[in-house]
Amino acid sequence: MKIVIRPSIPDDLVDIVRIFSQSSYDKREKEIRNAVNANKRGKISILSACMESTVVGAHVLHRPSKTIGKNGVIVVDRECRGHEIGTNLYIAALKVFKAEGRNKVTDSVIGRNPMMVSLLNFLGYTYEGCLRKHTVDGKDILLFAFFLDEYDIPENSAHVELEIPETEYMEEVVK
Ligand SMILES: CC(C)(COP(=O)(O)OP(=O)(O)OC[C@H]1O[C@@H](n2cnc3c(N)ncnc32)[C@H](O)[C@@H]1OP(=O)(O)O)[C@@H](O)C(=O)NCCC(=O)NCCS
């Protein structure tokens, strides 16, 4: 299984909406469209993982402040889970935020999602605390962060190629 991770393009939209509809993040079409439009301007806001010409996973990127990046929704096609695609989308996001000169990337895990917790631990994210009974349905939110100025980004897997372009936006942001 050879996977290429790159910024999402308009042609990916149908696949991404289909994959998101397999999860509880099904009502995100507008967010996905906005993120793809931002990609066109060089502000990489959604990444696609592609197997041949099919998108099999996507990951949204946010910027809450000048120095901080934040992982948004990530979904991998049900048929393709367990092949480190999610892990490598996260590695690609760290590389984007690092290229922009940011020093911290945050993530929040809602409720019990042991796979996400083990994925973040594996990548070197630090646990920062818990917002107890924080969602409308009373779930906890676990806070994690990766400090780009303290830790090296893990290598991507051998079967995954990262195609992250240098963009003008990267030059403008923090540097
Ligand atoms: C969460 C999700 C994106 C993970 O995608 P995935 O491609 O299946 O994830 P990976 O194959 O990278 O697997 C992650 C697991 O492999 C581990 N892992 C990855 N690479 C590894 C390696 N080289 N060595 C050891 N462990 C590794 C991770 O720690 C994690 O551990 P687990 O299987 O023991 O729980 C996917 O399950 C999904 O789409 N879920 C539904 C939507 C969702 O919940 N999104 C998260 C909230 S936005």
Short mmCIF file of N, CA and C and ligand atoms in Angstrom, two decimals:
data_model
loop_
_atom_site.label_atom_id
_atom_site.label_comp_id
_atom_site.label_asym_id
_atom_site.label_seq_id
_atom_site.Cartn_x
_atom_site.Cartn_y
_atom_site.Cartn_z
N MET A 1 0.85 -1.20 0.00
CA MET A 1 0.00 0.00 0.00
C MET A 1 0.89 1.25 0.00
N LYS A 2 0.90 1.99 -1.13
CA LYS A 2 1.71 3.21 -1.19
C LYS A 2 0.78 4.41 -1.02
N ILE A 3 1.13 5.30 -0.12
CA ILE A 3 0.27 6.44 0.20
C ILE A 3 1.05 7.75 -0.05
N VAL A 4 0.38 8.70 -0.67
CA VAL A 4 0.96 10.05 -0.83
C VAL A 4 0.11 11.02 -0.02
N ILE A 5 0.77 11.85 0.79
CA ILE A 5 0.05 12.88 1.56
C ILE A 5 0.43 14.24 0.98
N ARG A 6 -0.58 15.02 0.63
CA ARG A 6 -0.37 16.34 0.01
C ARG A 6 -1.54 17.24 0.37
N PRO A 7 -1.40 18.57 0.13
CA PRO A 7 -2.53 19.46 0.37
C PRO A 7 -3.73 19.04 -0.49
N SER A 8 -4.92 19.08 0.06
CA SER A 8 -6.11 18.68 -0.69
C SER A 8 -6.40 19.67 -1.81
N ILE A 9 -6.94 19.14 -2.91
CA ILE A 9 -7.30 19.96 -4.07
C ILE A 9 -8.82 19.82 -4.31
N PRO A 10 -9.41 20.73 -5.11
CA PRO A 10 -10.87 20.67 -5.31
C PRO A 10 -11.35 19.29 -5.78
N ASP A 11 -10.56 18.58 -6.60
CA ASP A 11 -11.00 17.26 -7.07
C ASP A 11 -11.14 16.23 -5.94
N ASP A 12 -10.58 16.52 -4.77
CA ASP A 12 -10.65 15.58 -3.64
C ASP A 12 -11.98 15.67 -2.89
N LEU A 13 -12.73 16.76 -3.15
CA LEU A 13 -13.88 17.07 -2.30
C LEU A 13 -14.87 15.91 -2.13
N VAL A 14 -15.22 15.27 -3.25
CA VAL A 14 -16.23 14.21 -3.19
C VAL A 14 -15.75 13.08 -2.26
N ASP A 15 -14.49 12.67 -2.44
CA ASP A 15 -13.96 11.59 -1.60
C ASP A 15 -13.91 12.00 -0.13
N ILE A 16 -13.48 13.23 0.13
CA ILE A 16 -13.34 13.66 1.53
C ILE A 16 -14.72 13.71 2.21
N VAL A 17 -15.70 14.26 1.50
CA VAL A 17 -17.05 14.34 2.08
C VAL A 17 -17.56 12.91 2.36
N ARG A 18 -17.28 11.99 1.44
CA ARG A 18 -17.72 10.60 1.63
C ARG A 18 -17.05 9.98 2.87
N ILE A 19 -15.74 10.21 3.01
CA ILE A 19 -15.02 9.62 4.15
C ILE A 19 -15.52 10.24 5.46
N PHE A 20 -15.70 11.56 5.47
CA PHE A 20 -16.18 12.21 6.70
C PHE A 20 -17.57 11.70 7.08
N SER A 21 -18.38 11.36 6.05
CA SER A 21 -19.74 10.91 6.34
C SER A 21 -19.75 9.54 7.02
N GLN A 22 -18.58 8.85 7.01
CA GLN A 22 -18.48 7.55 7.70
C GLN A 22 -18.27 7.74 9.20
N SER A 23 -18.08 9.00 9.63
CA SER A 23 -17.78 9.25 11.04
C SER A 23 -18.83 10.18 11.63
N SER A 24 -18.61 10.57 12.88
CA SER A 24 -19.56 11.52 13.49
C SER A 24 -19.30 12.94 12.99
N TYR A 25 -18.29 13.09 12.12
CA TYR A 25 -17.97 14.43 11.58
C TYR A 25 -18.57 14.56 10.18
N ASP A 26 -19.85 14.28 10.07
CA ASP A 26 -20.46 14.17 8.74
C ASP A 26 -20.98 15.50 8.19
N LYS A 27 -21.13 16.50 9.04
CA LYS A 27 -21.73 17.76 8.53
C LYS A 27 -20.66 18.84 8.39
N ARG A 28 -19.64 18.52 7.65
CA ARG A 28 -18.48 19.41 7.59
C ARG A 28 -18.17 19.90 6.18
N GLU A 29 -19.12 19.77 5.24
CA GLU A 29 -18.79 20.07 3.85
C GLU A 29 -18.29 21.51 3.68
N LYS A 30 -18.96 22.44 4.38
CA LYS A 30 -18.57 23.85 4.23
C LYS A 30 -17.14 24.06 4.75
N GLU A 31 -16.86 23.44 5.90
CA GLU A 31 -15.51 23.56 6.49
C GLU A 31 -14.45 22.98 5.53
N ILE A 32 -14.80 21.85 4.91
CA ILE A 32 -13.85 21.22 3.99
C ILE A 32 -13.61 22.12 2.77
N ARG A 33 -14.71 22.68 2.22
CA ARG A 33 -14.59 23.59 1.05
C ARG A 33 -13.72 24.81 1.40
N ASN A 34 -13.99 25.41 2.56
CA ASN A 34 -13.21 26.58 2.97
C ASN A 34 -11.73 26.23 3.10
N ALA A 35 -11.47 25.05 3.66
CA ALA A 35 -10.07 24.64 3.86
C ALA A 35 -9.38 24.41 2.51
N VAL A 36 -10.09 23.80 1.56
CA VAL A 36 -9.50 23.58 0.23
C VAL A 36 -9.22 24.92 -0.45
N ASN A 37 -10.12 25.88 -0.27
CA ASN A 37 -9.89 27.22 -0.85
C ASN A 37 -8.67 27.88 -0.23
N ALA A 38 -8.50 27.70 1.09
CA ALA A 38 -7.31 28.26 1.75
C ALA A 38 -6.03 27.61 1.19
N ASN A 39 -6.10 26.30 0.90
CA ASN A 39 -4.94 25.61 0.31
C ASN A 39 -4.48 26.31 -0.97
N LYS A 40 -5.49 26.78 -1.77
CA LYS A 40 -5.15 27.41 -3.06
C LYS A 40 -4.30 28.66 -2.84
N ARG A 41 -4.50 29.31 -1.67
CA ARG A 41 -3.74 30.53 -1.36
C ARG A 41 -2.42 30.20 -0.66
N GLY A 42 -2.12 28.91 -0.50
CA GLY A 42 -0.86 28.52 0.12
C GLY A 42 -0.94 28.34 1.62
N LYS A 43 -2.15 28.63 2.19
CA LYS A 43 -2.33 28.39 3.64
C LYS A 43 -2.89 26.98 3.76
N ILE A 44 -2.00 26.01 4.01
CA ILE A 44 -2.41 24.61 3.95
C ILE A 44 -3.33 24.31 5.14
N SER A 45 -4.60 24.05 4.82
CA SER A 45 -5.63 23.91 5.86
C SER A 45 -6.32 22.57 5.84
N ILE A 46 -6.02 21.76 4.85
CA ILE A 46 -6.51 20.37 4.83
C ILE A 46 -5.55 19.54 4.00
N LEU A 47 -5.22 18.36 4.52
CA LEU A 47 -4.31 17.44 3.85
C LEU A 47 -5.07 16.20 3.42
N SER A 48 -4.73 15.67 2.25
CA SER A 48 -5.32 14.42 1.77
C SER A 48 -4.27 13.33 1.78
N ALA A 49 -4.70 12.13 2.18
CA ALA A 49 -3.86 10.94 2.01
C ALA A 49 -4.44 10.18 0.82
N CYS A 50 -3.61 9.93 -0.19
CA CYS A 50 -4.12 9.34 -1.44
C CYS A 50 -3.48 7.99 -1.71
N MET A 51 -4.33 7.06 -2.14
CA MET A 51 -3.85 5.76 -2.59
C MET A 51 -4.17 5.71 -4.07
N GLU A 52 -3.15 5.72 -4.92
CA GLU A 52 -3.35 5.94 -6.36
C GLU A 52 -4.15 7.23 -6.52
N SER A 53 -5.31 7.21 -7.20
CA SER A 53 -6.00 8.50 -7.39
C SER A 53 -7.15 8.69 -6.39
N THR A 54 -7.24 7.80 -5.41
CA THR A 54 -8.36 7.89 -4.47
C THR A 54 -7.90 8.47 -3.13
N VAL A 55 -8.69 9.39 -2.60
CA VAL A 55 -8.38 9.93 -1.27
C VAL A 55 -8.88 8.94 -0.22
N VAL A 56 -8.01 8.56 0.70
CA VAL A 56 -8.39 7.57 1.72
C VAL A 56 -8.33 8.15 3.13
N GLY A 57 -8.00 9.45 3.23
CA GLY A 57 -7.99 10.08 4.55
C GLY A 57 -7.78 11.56 4.38
N ALA A 58 -8.24 12.33 5.37
CA ALA A 58 -8.03 13.78 5.30
C ALA A 58 -7.94 14.34 6.71
N HIS A 59 -7.23 15.46 6.81
CA HIS A 59 -6.95 16.04 8.12
C HIS A 59 -7.00 17.56 8.01
N VAL A 60 -7.81 18.20 8.86
CA VAL A 60 -8.00 19.65 8.84
C VAL A 60 -7.01 20.31 9.81
N LEU A 61 -6.45 21.45 9.39
CA LEU A 61 -5.46 22.17 10.23
C LEU A 61 -6.00 23.55 10.60
N HIS A 62 -5.85 23.93 11.87
CA HIS A 62 -6.28 25.26 12.33
C HIS A 62 -5.09 26.03 12.89
N ARG A 63 -5.28 27.37 12.98
CA ARG A 63 -4.23 28.23 13.57
C ARG A 63 -4.88 29.17 14.58
N PRO A 64 -4.96 28.75 15.85
CA PRO A 64 -5.61 29.62 16.86
C PRO A 64 -4.81 30.88 17.17
N SER A 65 -3.50 30.87 16.97
CA SER A 65 -2.72 32.09 17.19
C SER A 65 -1.48 32.03 16.30
N LYS A 66 -0.71 33.12 16.35
CA LYS A 66 0.45 33.23 15.47
C LYS A 66 1.49 32.12 15.69
N THR A 67 1.61 31.69 16.95
CA THR A 67 2.66 30.71 17.24
C THR A 67 2.13 29.28 17.39
N ILE A 68 0.80 29.14 17.36
CA ILE A 68 0.23 27.82 17.66
C ILE A 68 -0.59 27.27 16.49
N GLY A 69 -0.32 25.99 16.19
CA GLY A 69 -1.14 25.25 15.23
C GLY A 69 -2.04 24.31 16.00
N LYS A 70 -3.13 23.89 15.38
CA LYS A 70 -4.07 23.00 16.09
C LYS A 70 -4.60 21.96 15.11
N ASN A 71 -4.58 20.71 15.54
CA ASN A 71 -5.15 19.65 14.70
C ASN A 71 -6.67 19.73 14.73
N GLY A 72 -7.27 19.76 13.54
CA GLY A 72 -8.72 19.69 13.45
C GLY A 72 -9.15 18.25 13.22
N VAL A 73 -10.30 18.10 12.61
CA VAL A 73 -10.84 16.75 12.39
C VAL A 73 -9.93 15.94 11.48
N ILE A 74 -9.76 14.66 11.82
CA ILE A 74 -9.05 13.72 10.96
C ILE A 74 -9.93 12.50 10.79
N VAL A 75 -10.07 12.05 9.56
CA VAL A 75 -10.83 10.81 9.32
C VAL A 75 -10.10 10.00 8.25
N VAL A 76 -9.96 8.70 8.52
CA VAL A 76 -9.39 7.77 7.54
C VAL A 76 -10.51 6.82 7.10
N ASP A 77 -10.56 6.54 5.81
CA ASP A 77 -11.56 5.62 5.25
C ASP A 77 -11.57 4.33 6.07
N ARG A 78 -12.78 3.91 6.42
CA ARG A 78 -12.93 2.68 7.25
C ARG A 78 -12.14 1.50 6.70
N GLU A 79 -12.14 1.37 5.37
CA GLU A 79 -11.47 0.22 4.73
C GLU A 79 -9.96 0.29 4.86
N CYS A 80 -9.44 1.46 5.20
CA CYS A 80 -7.97 1.66 5.16
C CYS A 80 -7.37 1.96 6.53
N ARG A 81 -8.14 1.81 7.57
CA ARG A 81 -7.61 2.13 8.91
C ARG A 81 -6.59 1.09 9.36
N GLY A 82 -5.68 1.51 10.27
CA GLY A 82 -4.70 0.57 10.80
C GLY A 82 -3.45 0.44 9.94
N HIS A 83 -3.28 1.33 8.97
CA HIS A 83 -2.08 1.29 8.10
C HIS A 83 -1.23 2.55 8.29
N GLU A 84 -1.33 3.14 9.47
CA GLU A 84 -0.51 4.32 9.84
C GLU A 84 -0.83 5.56 8.99
N ILE A 85 -1.98 5.57 8.33
CA ILE A 85 -2.33 6.74 7.52
C ILE A 85 -2.64 7.93 8.44
N GLY A 86 -3.41 7.68 9.51
CA GLY A 86 -3.71 8.75 10.46
C GLY A 86 -2.43 9.30 11.07
N THR A 87 -1.54 8.40 11.49
CA THR A 87 -0.27 8.81 12.09
C THR A 87 0.52 9.71 11.14
N ASN A 88 0.57 9.32 9.88
CA ASN A 88 1.36 10.09 8.90
C ASN A 88 0.69 11.41 8.51
N LEU A 89 -0.65 11.46 8.54
CA LEU A 89 -1.32 12.76 8.33
C LEU A 89 -0.93 13.71 9.47
N TYR A 90 -0.84 13.17 10.68
CA TYR A 90 -0.42 14.00 11.82
C TYR A 90 1.03 14.46 11.67
N ILE A 91 1.89 13.57 11.17
CA ILE A 91 3.29 13.95 10.96
C ILE A 91 3.37 15.06 9.91
N ALA A 92 2.57 14.92 8.83
CA ALA A 92 2.56 15.95 7.78
C ALA A 92 2.10 17.29 8.35
N ALA A 93 1.08 17.26 9.22
CA ALA A 93 0.58 18.51 9.82
C ALA A 93 1.68 19.18 10.66
N LEU A 94 2.42 18.36 11.42
CA LEU A 94 3.52 18.93 12.22
C LEU A 94 4.54 19.60 11.31
N LYS A 95 4.80 18.98 10.16
CA LYS A 95 5.79 19.57 9.23
C LYS A 95 5.29 20.89 8.67
N VAL A 96 3.99 20.97 8.36
CA VAL A 96 3.43 22.23 7.86
C VAL A 96 3.59 23.33 8.91
N PHE A 97 3.19 23.02 10.15
CA PHE A 97 3.25 24.04 11.21
C PHE A 97 4.70 24.44 11.50
N LYS A 98 5.60 23.48 11.44
CA LYS A 98 7.02 23.80 11.67
C LYS A 98 7.54 24.73 10.56
N ALA A 99 7.17 24.42 9.31
CA ALA A 99 7.61 25.24 8.18
C ALA A 99 7.10 26.67 8.31
N GLU A 100 5.99 26.85 9.02
CA GLU A 100 5.43 28.19 9.23
C GLU A 100 6.09 28.89 10.41
N GLY A 101 6.98 28.18 11.11
CA GLY A 101 7.70 28.78 12.22
C GLY A 101 6.95 28.75 13.55
N ARG A 102 5.90 27.96 13.64
CA ARG A 102 5.16 27.88 14.91
C ARG A 102 5.92 27.00 15.90
N ASN A 103 5.65 27.18 17.21
CA ASN A 103 6.42 26.38 18.18
C ASN A 103 5.60 25.35 18.94
N LYS A 104 4.27 25.39 18.78
CA LYS A 104 3.45 24.44 19.54
C LYS A 104 2.26 24.02 18.69
N VAL A 105 1.91 22.74 18.77
CA VAL A 105 0.73 22.23 18.06
C VAL A 105 -0.16 21.54 19.09
N THR A 106 -1.42 21.94 19.13
CA THR A 106 -2.30 21.37 20.16
C THR A 106 -3.31 20.41 19.55
N ASP A 107 -3.85 19.57 20.44
CA ASP A 107 -4.89 18.63 20.04
C ASP A 107 -5.79 18.40 21.23
N SER A 108 -7.06 18.18 20.98
CA SER A 108 -7.95 17.81 22.08
C SER A 108 -8.71 16.55 21.71
N VAL A 109 -8.74 15.62 22.64
CA VAL A 109 -9.42 14.35 22.42
C VAL A 109 -10.71 14.35 23.22
N ILE A 110 -11.81 14.15 22.51
CA ILE A 110 -13.12 14.20 23.17
C ILE A 110 -13.51 12.81 23.65
N GLY A 111 -13.86 12.75 24.94
CA GLY A 111 -14.36 11.49 25.50
C GLY A 111 -13.30 10.40 25.46
N ARG A 112 -13.77 9.17 25.37
CA ARG A 112 -12.82 8.06 25.37
C ARG A 112 -12.48 7.71 23.92
N ASN A 113 -11.26 7.97 23.53
CA ASN A 113 -10.81 7.62 22.18
C ASN A 113 -9.39 7.10 22.32
N PRO A 114 -9.26 5.85 22.84
CA PRO A 114 -7.94 5.31 23.18
C PRO A 114 -6.98 5.31 22.00
N MET A 115 -7.52 5.10 20.77
CA MET A 115 -6.60 5.08 19.62
C MET A 115 -5.96 6.46 19.44
N MET A 116 -6.77 7.53 19.58
CA MET A 116 -6.21 8.87 19.41
C MET A 116 -5.17 9.15 20.49
N VAL A 117 -5.45 8.71 21.72
CA VAL A 117 -4.50 8.95 22.81
C VAL A 117 -3.20 8.20 22.54
N SER A 118 -3.30 6.96 22.08
CA SER A 118 -2.05 6.22 21.83
C SER A 118 -1.32 6.78 20.61
N LEU A 119 -2.10 7.27 19.65
CA LEU A 119 -1.46 7.89 18.46
C LEU A 119 -0.68 9.15 18.87
N LEU A 120 -1.30 9.97 19.71
CA LEU A 120 -0.62 11.21 20.14
C LEU A 120 0.61 10.90 20.99
N ASN A 121 0.47 9.91 21.89
CA ASN A 121 1.62 9.52 22.72
C ASN A 121 2.75 9.00 21.84
N PHE A 122 2.39 8.18 20.86
CA PHE A 122 3.40 7.61 19.97
C PHE A 122 4.18 8.72 19.24
N LEU A 123 3.46 9.78 18.85
CA LEU A 123 4.12 10.86 18.10
C LEU A 123 4.98 11.77 18.98
N GLY A 124 4.76 11.71 20.30
CA GLY A 124 5.54 12.56 21.21
C GLY A 124 4.77 13.75 21.74
N TYR A 125 3.45 13.74 21.60
CA TYR A 125 2.63 14.79 22.22
C TYR A 125 2.65 14.62 23.74
N THR A 126 2.57 15.75 24.45
CA THR A 126 2.55 15.75 25.91
C THR A 126 1.11 15.99 26.37
N TYR A 127 0.71 15.29 27.43
CA TYR A 127 -0.62 15.50 28.02
C TYR A 127 -0.58 16.79 28.84
N GLU A 128 -1.53 17.68 28.58
CA GLU A 128 -1.52 18.99 29.26
C GLU A 128 -2.64 19.17 30.26
N GLY A 129 -3.61 18.28 30.26
CA GLY A 129 -4.68 18.43 31.25
C GLY A 129 -6.02 17.97 30.71
N CYS A 130 -7.03 18.07 31.59
CA CYS A 130 -8.36 17.56 31.25
C CYS A 130 -9.41 18.62 31.56
N LEU A 131 -10.30 18.87 30.59
CA LEU A 131 -11.46 19.73 30.83
C LEU A 131 -12.60 18.77 31.17
N ARG A 132 -12.92 18.66 32.45
CA ARG A 132 -13.90 17.64 32.86
C ARG A 132 -15.32 18.02 32.47
N LYS A 133 -16.10 17.03 32.04
CA LYS A 133 -17.53 17.19 31.69
C LYS A 133 -17.73 18.45 30.86
N HIS A 134 -16.97 18.56 29.79
CA HIS A 134 -16.88 19.83 29.07
C HIS A 134 -17.80 19.95 27.87
N THR A 135 -18.20 18.83 27.29
CA THR A 135 -19.06 18.92 26.10
C THR A 135 -20.53 18.97 26.53
N VAL A 136 -21.40 19.33 25.60
CA VAL A 136 -22.82 19.44 25.97
C VAL A 136 -23.37 18.12 26.49
N ASP A 137 -22.79 17.02 26.02
CA ASP A 137 -23.26 15.73 26.54
C ASP A 137 -22.37 15.21 27.67
N GLY A 138 -21.62 16.12 28.30
CA GLY A 138 -20.91 15.78 29.55
C GLY A 138 -19.61 15.02 29.39
N LYS A 139 -19.04 15.01 28.20
CA LYS A 139 -17.77 14.27 28.02
C LYS A 139 -16.57 15.13 28.44
N ASP A 140 -15.51 14.44 28.88
CA ASP A 140 -14.24 15.12 29.17
C ASP A 140 -13.53 15.45 27.86
N ILE A 141 -12.70 16.49 27.90
CA ILE A 141 -11.80 16.78 26.78
C ILE A 141 -10.37 16.71 27.30
N LEU A 142 -9.57 15.85 26.68
CA LEU A 142 -8.16 15.71 27.08
C LEU A 142 -7.30 16.59 26.18
N LEU A 143 -6.43 17.39 26.80
CA LEU A 143 -5.61 18.34 26.03
C LEU A 143 -4.19 17.80 25.85
N PHE A 144 -3.69 17.89 24.63
CA PHE A 144 -2.33 17.44 24.30
C PHE A 144 -1.61 18.53 23.51
N ALA A 145 -0.28 18.49 23.57
CA ALA A 145 0.49 19.45 22.75
C ALA A 145 1.81 18.83 22.32
N PHE A 146 2.25 19.22 21.13
CA PHE A 146 3.57 18.84 20.63
C PHE A 146 4.39 20.12 20.56
N PHE A 147 5.57 20.12 21.19
CA PHE A 147 6.40 21.32 21.21
C PHE A 147 7.47 21.20 20.12
N LEU A 148 7.23 21.95 19.05
CA LEU A 148 8.12 21.85 17.88
C LEU A 148 9.52 22.36 18.18
N ASP A 149 9.64 23.25 19.17
CA ASP A 149 10.96 23.79 19.50
C ASP A 149 11.70 22.91 20.51
N GLU A 150 11.05 21.81 20.97
CA GLU A 150 11.71 20.93 21.94
C GLU A 150 11.97 19.53 21.38
N TYR A 151 11.10 19.09 20.47
CA TYR A 151 11.19 17.71 19.99
C TYR A 151 11.31 17.66 18.48
N ASP A 152 12.00 16.62 17.98
CA ASP A 152 12.03 16.39 16.54
C ASP A 152 10.73 15.73 16.10
N ILE A 153 10.30 16.07 14.90
CA ILE A 153 9.11 15.42 14.33
C ILE A 153 9.50 14.00 13.93
N PRO A 154 8.70 12.98 14.31
CA PRO A 154 9.06 11.61 13.91
C PRO A 154 9.11 11.47 12.39
N GLU A 155 9.90 10.51 11.95
CA GLU A 155 9.99 10.20 10.51
C GLU A 155 8.66 9.63 10.03
N ASN A 156 8.30 9.95 8.77
CA ASN A 156 7.12 9.31 8.20
C ASN A 156 7.43 7.85 7.86
N SER A 157 6.37 7.03 7.74
CA SER A 157 6.54 5.61 7.45
C SER A 157 7.10 5.42 6.04
N ALA A 158 7.78 4.28 5.84
CA ALA A 158 8.43 4.03 4.55
C ALA A 158 7.42 3.95 3.40
N HIS A 159 6.20 3.51 3.68
CA HIS A 159 5.22 3.37 2.58
C HIS A 159 4.45 4.66 2.32
N VAL A 160 4.87 5.73 3.01
CA VAL A 160 4.15 7.01 2.85
C VAL A 160 5.11 8.08 2.35
N GLU A 161 4.66 8.81 1.32
CA GLU A 161 5.46 9.91 0.77
C GLU A 161 4.76 11.21 1.13
N LEU A 162 5.52 12.17 1.68
CA LEU A 162 4.92 13.46 2.02
C LEU A 162 5.27 14.46 0.93
N GLU A 163 4.26 15.06 0.34
CA GLU A 163 4.48 16.10 -0.69
C GLU A 163 3.95 17.42 -0.14
N ILE A 164 4.76 18.05 0.68
CA ILE A 164 4.35 19.31 1.30
C ILE A 164 5.13 20.44 0.61
N PRO A 165 4.47 21.27 -0.18
CA PRO A 165 5.20 22.33 -0.88
C PRO A 165 5.57 23.47 0.05
N GLU A 166 6.63 24.19 -0.31
CA GLU A 166 6.92 25.44 0.41
C GLU A 166 6.03 26.51 -0.21
N THR A 167 5.31 27.26 0.60
CA THR A 167 4.39 28.26 0.04
C THR A 167 4.78 29.65 0.56
N GLU A 168 4.29 30.67 -0.14
CA GLU A 168 4.58 32.05 0.29
C GLU A 168 4.01 32.31 1.67
N TYR A 169 2.84 31.70 1.95
CA TYR A 169 2.21 31.89 3.27
C TYR A 169 3.20 31.48 4.38
N MET A 170 3.94 30.39 4.15
CA MET A 170 4.90 29.93 5.16
C MET A 170 5.96 31.00 5.46
N GLU A 171 6.33 31.73 4.42
CA GLU A 171 7.34 32.78 4.60
C GLU A 171 6.78 33.96 5.40
N GLU A 172 5.46 34.22 5.19
CA GLU A 172 4.85 35.42 5.76
C GLU A 172 4.55 35.30 7.25
N VAL A 173 4.12 34.10 7.72
CA VAL A 173 3.45 34.00 9.01
C VAL A 173 4.26 34.45 10.21
N VAL A 174 5.16 33.62 10.65
CA VAL A 174 5.79 33.88 11.94
C VAL A 174 7.20 34.44 11.78
N LYS A 175 7.84 34.09 10.64
CA LYS A 175 9.25 34.46 10.49
C LYS A 175 9.44 35.96 10.40
C1 LIG B 1 -8.46 7.95 14.41
C2 LIG B 1 -8.14 7.54 12.98
C3 LIG B 1 -7.99 8.79 12.12
C4 LIG B 1 -6.81 6.74 12.97
O1 LIG B 1 -6.47 6.45 11.61
P1 LIG B 1 -5.59 5.17 11.21
O2 LIG B 1 -5.00 5.41 9.88
O3 LIG B 1 -6.39 3.95 11.38
O4 LIG B 1 -4.48 5.26 12.33
P2 LIG B 1 -3.05 4.53 12.34
O5 LIG B 1 -3.02 3.33 11.46
O6 LIG B 1 -2.04 5.58 12.14
O7 LIG B 1 -3.08 3.92 13.78
C5 LIG B 1 -3.00 4.55 14.96
C6 LIG B 1 -2.49 3.45 15.86
O8 LIG B 1 -1.24 2.94 15.44
C7 LIG B 1 -0.20 3.33 16.40
N1 LIG B 1 0.98 3.49 15.58
C8 LIG B 1 1.08 4.14 14.41
N2 LIG B 1 2.31 3.99 13.91
C9 LIG B 1 3.00 3.20 14.77
C10 LIG B 1 4.30 2.65 14.82
N3 LIG B 1 5.18 2.87 13.83
N4 LIG B 1 4.65 1.91 15.87
C11 LIG B 1 3.80 1.68 16.86
N5 LIG B 1 2.54 2.14 16.89
C12 LIG B 1 2.14 2.89 15.85
C13 LIG B 1 -0.82 4.47 17.07
O9 LIG B 1 -0.29 4.81 18.27
C14 LIG B 1 -2.26 3.89 17.22
O10 LIG B 1 -2.25 2.81 18.13
P3 LIG B 1 -3.28 1.61 18.36
O11 LIG B 1 -3.56 0.95 17.03
O12 LIG B 1 -2.50 0.70 19.24
O13 LIG B 1 -4.50 2.15 19.02
C15 LIG B 1 -9.26 6.61 12.38
O14 LIG B 1 -9.47 5.54 13.27
C16 LIG B 1 -10.59 7.32 12.15
O15 LIG B 1 -10.82 7.87 11.08
N6 LIG B 1 -11.49 7.30 13.17
C17 LIG B 1 -12.82 7.95 13.04
C18 LIG B 1 -12.75 9.46 13.17
C19 LIG B 1 -12.08 9.90 14.46
O16 LIG B 1 -12.35 9.40 15.55
N7 LIG B 1 -11.16 10.90 14.35
C20 LIG B 1 -10.41 11.39 15.49
C21 LIG B 1 -11.03 12.59 16.12
S1 LIG B 1 -11.11 14.00 15.06
#
